[in-house]
Structures are given as C-alpha cells and as structure tokens.
Amino acid sequence: MKLKAILAALALGVAAANAGATVLTFDSLTEMMYGDGFPLAANMHYDGTNLVYEESGYRLTLNAPGADAGAAHVGDGTFDPQTYNWHDGFENGAGTFVTLTRIGGGLFDLRGFDYYTTGSALSTDGNPQAFLEGGGTWDTALNAITELRFTSGAVNALANVDVEASGTVPLPGTLPLLLGGVAAFGLARRRT
C-alpha cells in the first residue's frame, strides 16, 4: 500500500514538473481581423505596421512590409474551424511573413503544429528548417529558439501550435514532493 502511495506521489511530481506546455488553439478568434480601421479581436492590436495576436504568453506577428495594413482571419474550414490564417498577396502585399515569439522574449521549445499552406519556408532564428506545402502536421521538436518564422505562401493557416518555455522548472512545491517521494521509495526498499 505504501509503495502505491509513493509511486502516486512520484507521478504527481513528474506531471506538475511538465505543466509548462501550452497549445495555441486560436479558439478566441471568431471573426475577420484587419489592421487598418476594422474591428480587432480583444487579444489583437495593430502597431501601425504589423498585426499582433497574443495567446497564453506567446505572440504571432503578421509582418506586411509590402502593404499599409496587415490582415488576417480565422478558419476557412481548411482543416480546423479555429485557425490563424494570413495571405501573402492581395491582402498583405508581397513579402508578408509571420513570426511566433514569447511575449517579453525568452527561449521556447516547439513540439509541433498543424498547418495548411500553398508553400511556406519555415525557419528558426534565421536557420532554415523546412519548406511546407499542402496540409499536415509538423511534429519535429525544435528546442531553445527565440523566433519561429513562416515566409511566403499565398495562403497560410496555423492551428494547435504546441509550445513550451525552454528550461521550464517545476512549480513551487513540486521539487520537494518529488525528492520526498524518491527518498520514501528508497527507505521502503531498504526495509524489504
């Protein structure tokens, strides 16, 4: 019975230690969002050049250097009703790109995301990673990055972006619980 309690405490400690993961679902986005005189969703703002969307401590910035205003919208029914969509061309001008960063800066790990694109280059911190085309899931982990960038593609959509702050530490109280469980497990083994 004691062994079960010890193992349960260990499992709880490990689960709490991994509590830093976040999935950006874009569930709060329910309408077209434009950066020039049109209503914006509550978690978006227009900085005069770029359209900025924020969710759960992360920021997607639509950079539209070839246009006066960035424009993005939600869900074309491509693969998920709640997606973050943008266009390189008629809405935003040539050369549009989107970056994902942590609010306030800092490193993060990327575990994957769902996408649909007519052809977009994926890079991290200036380093090429892949060329995405069509729809699918990117499931290659990228660790300790400051920026994820999607470049080009006439049509682009993101959903379910799985990220976590790099070097996430256990929540307060988790480490003592974990160490206590390990010590108790060791004592239990010595007594048998």
mmCIF file of C-alpha atoms in Angstrom:
data_model
loop_
_atom_site.group_PDB
_atom_site.id
_atom_site.type_symbol
_atom_site.label_atom_id
_atom_site.label_comp_id
_atom_site.label_asym_id
_atom_site.label_seq_id
_atom_site.Cartn_x
_atom_site.Cartn_y
_atom_site.Cartn_z
ATOM 1 C CA MET A 1 0.000 0.000 0.000
ATOM 2 C CA LYS A 2 2.841 2.374 0.869
ATOM 3 C CA LEU A 3 4.542 1.599 -2.421
ATOM 4 C CA LYS A 4 1.408 2.620 -4.344
ATOM 5 C CA ALA A 5 1.235 5.911 -2.441
ATOM 6 C CA ILE A 6 4.908 6.590 -3.156
ATOM 7 C CA LEU A 7 4.514 5.849 -6.853
ATOM 8 C CA ALA A 8 1.431 8.095 -6.991
ATOM 9 C CA ALA A 9 3.408 10.933 -5.379
ATOM 10 C CA LEU A 10 6.201 10.462 -7.911
ATOM 11 C CA ALA A 11 3.731 10.537 -10.809
ATOM 12 C CA LEU A 12 2.126 13.706 -9.440
ATOM 13 C CA GLY A 13 5.521 15.382 -9.125
ATOM 14 C CA VAL A 14 6.515 14.494 -12.691
ATOM 15 C CA ALA A 15 3.164 15.717 -14.059
ATOM 16 C CA ALA A 16 3.488 19.033 -12.231
ATOM 17 C CA ALA A 17 7.066 19.439 -13.448
ATOM 18 C CA ASN A 18 5.827 19.206 -17.042
ATOM 19 C CA ALA A 19 2.998 21.703 -16.549
ATOM 20 C CA GLY A 20 4.647 24.392 -18.688
ATOM 21 C CA ALA A 21 3.381 23.111 -22.054
ATOM 22 C CA THR A 22 0.883 25.277 -23.959
ATOM 23 C CA VAL A 23 -1.189 24.626 -27.062
ATOM 24 C CA LEU A 24 -2.228 27.717 -29.008
ATOM 25 C CA THR A 25 -5.688 26.809 -30.276
ATOM 26 C CA PHE A 26 -6.903 30.218 -31.543
ATOM 27 C CA ASP A 27 -10.298 29.387 -30.024
ATOM 28 C CA SER A 28 -10.814 33.035 -29.072
ATOM 29 C CA LEU A 29 -10.736 34.098 -32.726
ATOM 30 C CA THR A 30 -14.212 34.255 -34.207
ATOM 31 C CA GLU A 31 -14.108 36.868 -36.954
ATOM 32 C CA MET A 32 -12.108 38.585 -39.644
ATOM 33 C CA MET A 33 -9.355 40.732 -38.187
ATOM 34 C CA TYR A 34 -7.869 43.659 -40.098
ATOM 35 C CA GLY A 35 -5.212 46.088 -39.083
ATOM 36 C CA ASP A 36 -6.490 49.249 -40.702
ATOM 37 C CA GLY A 37 -9.741 50.685 -39.397
ATOM 38 C CA PHE A 38 -11.593 47.397 -38.950
ATOM 39 C CA PRO A 39 -12.542 45.862 -35.582
ATOM 40 C CA LEU A 40 -9.880 43.740 -33.958
ATOM 41 C CA ALA A 41 -10.357 40.788 -31.656
ATOM 42 C CA ALA A 42 -9.721 41.547 -27.965
ATOM 43 C CA ASN A 43 -6.328 39.823 -27.971
ATOM 44 C CA MET A 44 -5.058 41.590 -31.100
ATOM 45 C CA HIS A 45 -3.625 45.010 -31.814
ATOM 46 C CA TYR A 46 -2.202 46.887 -34.750
ATOM 47 C CA ASP A 47 1.114 48.620 -34.121
ATOM 48 C CA GLY A 48 0.955 50.836 -37.209
ATOM 49 C CA THR A 49 2.772 48.351 -39.420
ATOM 50 C CA ASN A 50 2.096 44.860 -38.108
ATOM 51 C CA LEU A 51 -0.908 42.949 -36.839
ATOM 52 C CA VAL A 52 -0.156 41.325 -33.473
ATOM 53 C CA TYR A 53 -2.078 38.409 -31.933
ATOM 54 C CA GLU A 54 -1.380 37.164 -28.385
ATOM 55 C CA GLU A 55 -2.425 33.969 -26.637
ATOM 56 C CA SER A 56 -1.170 32.213 -23.484
ATOM 57 C CA GLY A 57 2.124 34.099 -23.265
ATOM 58 C CA TYR A 58 3.014 33.863 -26.971
ATOM 59 C CA ARG A 59 2.803 36.379 -29.807
ATOM 60 C CA LEU A 60 2.134 35.908 -33.528
ATOM 61 C CA THR A 61 3.150 38.963 -35.532
ATOM 62 C CA LEU A 62 1.912 39.396 -39.087
ATOM 63 C CA ASN A 63 4.603 41.468 -40.801
ATOM 64 C CA ALA A 64 3.360 43.014 -44.032
ATOM 65 C CA PRO A 65 6.150 45.185 -45.433
ATOM 66 C CA GLY A 66 4.510 45.427 -48.862
ATOM 67 C CA ALA A 67 1.223 46.884 -47.635
ATOM 68 C CA ASP A 68 -0.161 49.621 -45.438
ATOM 69 C CA ALA A 69 -2.018 47.179 -43.217
ATOM 70 C CA GLY A 70 -1.695 43.592 -42.115
ATOM 71 C CA ALA A 71 -4.791 41.409 -42.418
ATOM 72 C CA ALA A 72 -5.580 38.007 -41.000
ATOM 73 C CA HIS A 73 -8.710 35.974 -40.497
ATOM 74 C CA VAL A 74 -9.997 32.835 -38.864
ATOM 75 C CA GLY A 75 -10.847 29.469 -40.335
ATOM 76 C CA ASP A 76 -11.685 28.763 -43.950
ATOM 77 C CA GLY A 77 -12.771 25.266 -42.965
ATOM 78 C CA THR A 78 -9.427 24.104 -44.356
ATOM 79 C CA PHE A 79 -8.677 21.616 -41.587
ATOM 80 C CA ASP A 80 -9.844 23.188 -38.346
ATOM 81 C CA PRO A 81 -12.573 25.759 -37.688
ATOM 82 C CA GLN A 82 -10.246 27.780 -35.430
ATOM 83 C CA THR A 83 -7.131 28.643 -37.375
ATOM 84 C CA TYR A 84 -4.916 31.678 -37.710
ATOM 85 C CA ASN A 85 -4.883 32.486 -41.446
ATOM 86 C CA TRP A 86 -2.993 35.085 -43.461
ATOM 87 C CA HIS A 87 -2.206 35.825 -47.100
ATOM 88 C CA ASP A 88 0.871 36.934 -48.951
ATOM 89 C CA GLY A 89 -0.531 38.945 -51.834
ATOM 90 C CA PHE A 90 -3.897 40.622 -52.264
ATOM 91 C CA GLU A 91 -4.483 41.406 -48.566
ATOM 92 C CA ASN A 92 -0.982 41.952 -47.272
ATOM 93 C CA GLY A 93 1.341 42.546 -50.216
ATOM 94 C CA ALA A 94 4.322 40.527 -51.354
ATOM 95 C CA GLY A 95 6.915 39.589 -48.772
ATOM 96 C CA THR A 96 4.489 39.013 -45.902
ATOM 97 C CA PHE A 97 5.763 36.773 -43.112
ATOM 98 C CA VAL A 98 4.596 35.682 -39.671
ATOM 99 C CA THR A 99 6.745 35.249 -36.574
ATOM 100 C CA LEU A 100 5.995 33.399 -33.338
ATOM 101 C CA THR A 101 7.793 34.605 -30.204
ATOM 102 C CA ARG A 102 7.286 34.579 -26.448
ATOM 103 C CA ILE A 103 5.746 37.731 -25.001
ATOM 104 C CA GLY A 104 8.569 39.505 -23.188
ATOM 105 C CA GLY A 105 11.194 37.493 -25.075
ATOM 106 C CA GLY A 106 12.971 34.357 -23.993
ATOM 107 C CA LEU A 107 13.583 30.883 -25.324
ATOM 108 C CA PHE A 108 10.888 28.353 -26.080
ATOM 109 C CA ASP A 109 10.573 24.833 -27.436
ATOM 110 C CA LEU A 110 8.326 23.935 -30.336
ATOM 111 C CA ARG A 111 6.748 20.476 -30.259
ATOM 112 C CA GLY A 112 4.609 20.784 -33.377
ATOM 113 C CA PHE A 113 1.682 22.427 -35.157
ATOM 114 C CA ASP A 114 -0.979 21.790 -37.780
ATOM 115 C CA TYR A 115 -0.720 23.774 -40.996
ATOM 116 C CA TYR A 116 -2.079 24.439 -44.440
ATOM 117 C CA THR A 117 -0.055 26.448 -46.938
ATOM 118 C CA THR A 118 0.471 26.981 -50.633
ATOM 119 C CA GLY A 119 4.187 26.938 -49.902
ATOM 120 C CA SER A 120 5.932 28.499 -46.919
ATOM 121 C CA ALA A 121 9.531 28.348 -45.708
ATOM 122 C CA LEU A 122 9.845 27.532 -42.010
ATOM 123 C CA SER A 123 12.876 28.896 -40.159
ATOM 124 C CA THR A 124 14.008 29.391 -36.570
ATOM 125 C CA ASP A 125 16.304 32.212 -35.515
ATOM 126 C CA GLY A 126 17.334 32.656 -39.160
ATOM 127 C CA ASN A 127 18.075 28.956 -39.678
ATOM 128 C CA PRO A 128 16.092 27.142 -42.417
ATOM 129 C CA GLN A 129 14.101 24.170 -41.132
ATOM 130 C CA ALA A 130 11.718 23.021 -43.862
ATOM 131 C CA PHE A 131 9.549 24.007 -46.802
ATOM 132 C CA LEU A 132 5.905 23.312 -46.042
ATOM 133 C CA GLU A 133 3.284 22.741 -48.708
ATOM 134 C CA GLY A 134 -0.282 21.458 -48.580
ATOM 135 C CA GLY A 135 -1.726 20.434 -45.230
ATOM 136 C CA GLY A 136 -0.335 18.350 -42.429
ATOM 137 C CA THR A 137 1.323 18.270 -39.034
ATOM 138 C CA TRP A 138 4.855 19.398 -38.280
ATOM 139 C CA ASP A 139 5.953 17.130 -35.439
ATOM 140 C CA THR A 140 9.696 17.710 -35.223
ATOM 141 C CA ALA A 141 10.752 19.217 -31.886
ATOM 142 C CA LEU A 142 12.836 22.403 -32.025
ATOM 143 C CA ASN A 143 14.424 23.448 -28.744
ATOM 144 C CA ALA A 144 15.690 26.730 -27.294
ATOM 145 C CA ILE A 145 14.551 29.071 -30.057
ATOM 146 C CA THR A 146 13.604 32.749 -29.848
ATOM 147 C CA GLU A 147 11.631 33.014 -33.099
ATOM 148 C CA LEU A 148 9.688 30.749 -35.438
ATOM 149 C CA ARG A 149 9.120 32.299 -38.885
ATOM 150 C CA PHE A 150 6.834 31.430 -41.788
ATOM 151 C CA THR A 151 7.810 33.141 -45.058
ATOM 152 C CA SER A 152 5.848 33.390 -48.323
ATOM 153 C CA GLY A 153 2.906 31.204 -49.353
ATOM 154 C CA ALA A 154 -0.131 32.833 -50.973
ATOM 155 C CA VAL A 155 -2.415 31.208 -48.391
ATOM 156 C CA ASN A 156 -1.343 30.082 -44.927
ATOM 157 C CA ALA A 157 -3.095 28.686 -41.853
ATOM 158 C CA LEU A 158 -1.899 27.517 -38.445
ATOM 159 C CA ALA A 159 -3.711 25.560 -35.741
ATOM 160 C CA ASN A 160 -2.860 23.770 -32.495
ATOM 161 C CA VAL A 161 0.658 25.130 -32.049
ATOM 162 C CA ASP A 162 2.329 23.166 -29.213
ATOM 163 C CA VAL A 163 4.974 25.233 -27.394
ATOM 164 C CA GLU A 164 6.715 25.362 -24.030
ATOM 165 C CA ALA A 165 9.089 27.811 -22.405
ATOM 166 C CA SER A 166 12.627 26.371 -22.565
ATOM 167 C CA GLY A 167 14.065 25.242 -19.266
ATOM 168 C CA THR A 168 10.663 25.073 -17.612
ATOM 169 C CA VAL A 169 11.288 24.409 -13.949
ATOM 170 C CA PRO A 170 9.000 22.526 -11.573
ATOM 171 C CA LEU A 171 6.286 24.582 -9.946
ATOM 172 C CA PRO A 172 6.932 25.698 -6.338
ATOM 173 C CA GLY A 173 6.411 22.725 -4.055
ATOM 174 C CA THR A 174 6.860 20.161 -6.821
ATOM 175 C CA LEU A 175 10.572 19.528 -6.349
ATOM 176 C CA PRO A 176 10.314 18.811 -2.596
ATOM 177 C CA LEU A 177 7.402 16.451 -3.307
ATOM 178 C CA LEU A 178 9.399 14.660 -5.975
ATOM 179 C CA LEU A 179 12.513 14.358 -3.788
ATOM 180 C CA GLY A 180 10.432 13.217 -0.824
ATOM 181 C CA GLY A 181 8.843 10.516 -2.933
ATOM 182 C CA VAL A 182 12.243 9.275 -4.118
ATOM 183 C CA ALA A 183 13.577 9.218 -0.525
ATOM 184 C CA ALA A 184 10.498 7.353 0.728
ATOM 185 C CA PHE A 185 10.819 4.860 -2.089
ATOM 186 C CA GLY A 186 14.457 4.255 -1.144
ATOM 187 C CA LEU A 187 13.538 3.729 2.530
ATOM 188 C CA ALA A 188 10.751 1.320 1.608
ATOM 189 C CA ARG A 189 13.161 -0.731 -0.474
ATOM 190 C CA ARG A 190 15.710 -0.888 2.381
ATOM 191 C CA ARG A 191 13.065 -2.284 4.763
ATOM 192 C CA THR A 192 12.121 -5.161 2.477
#
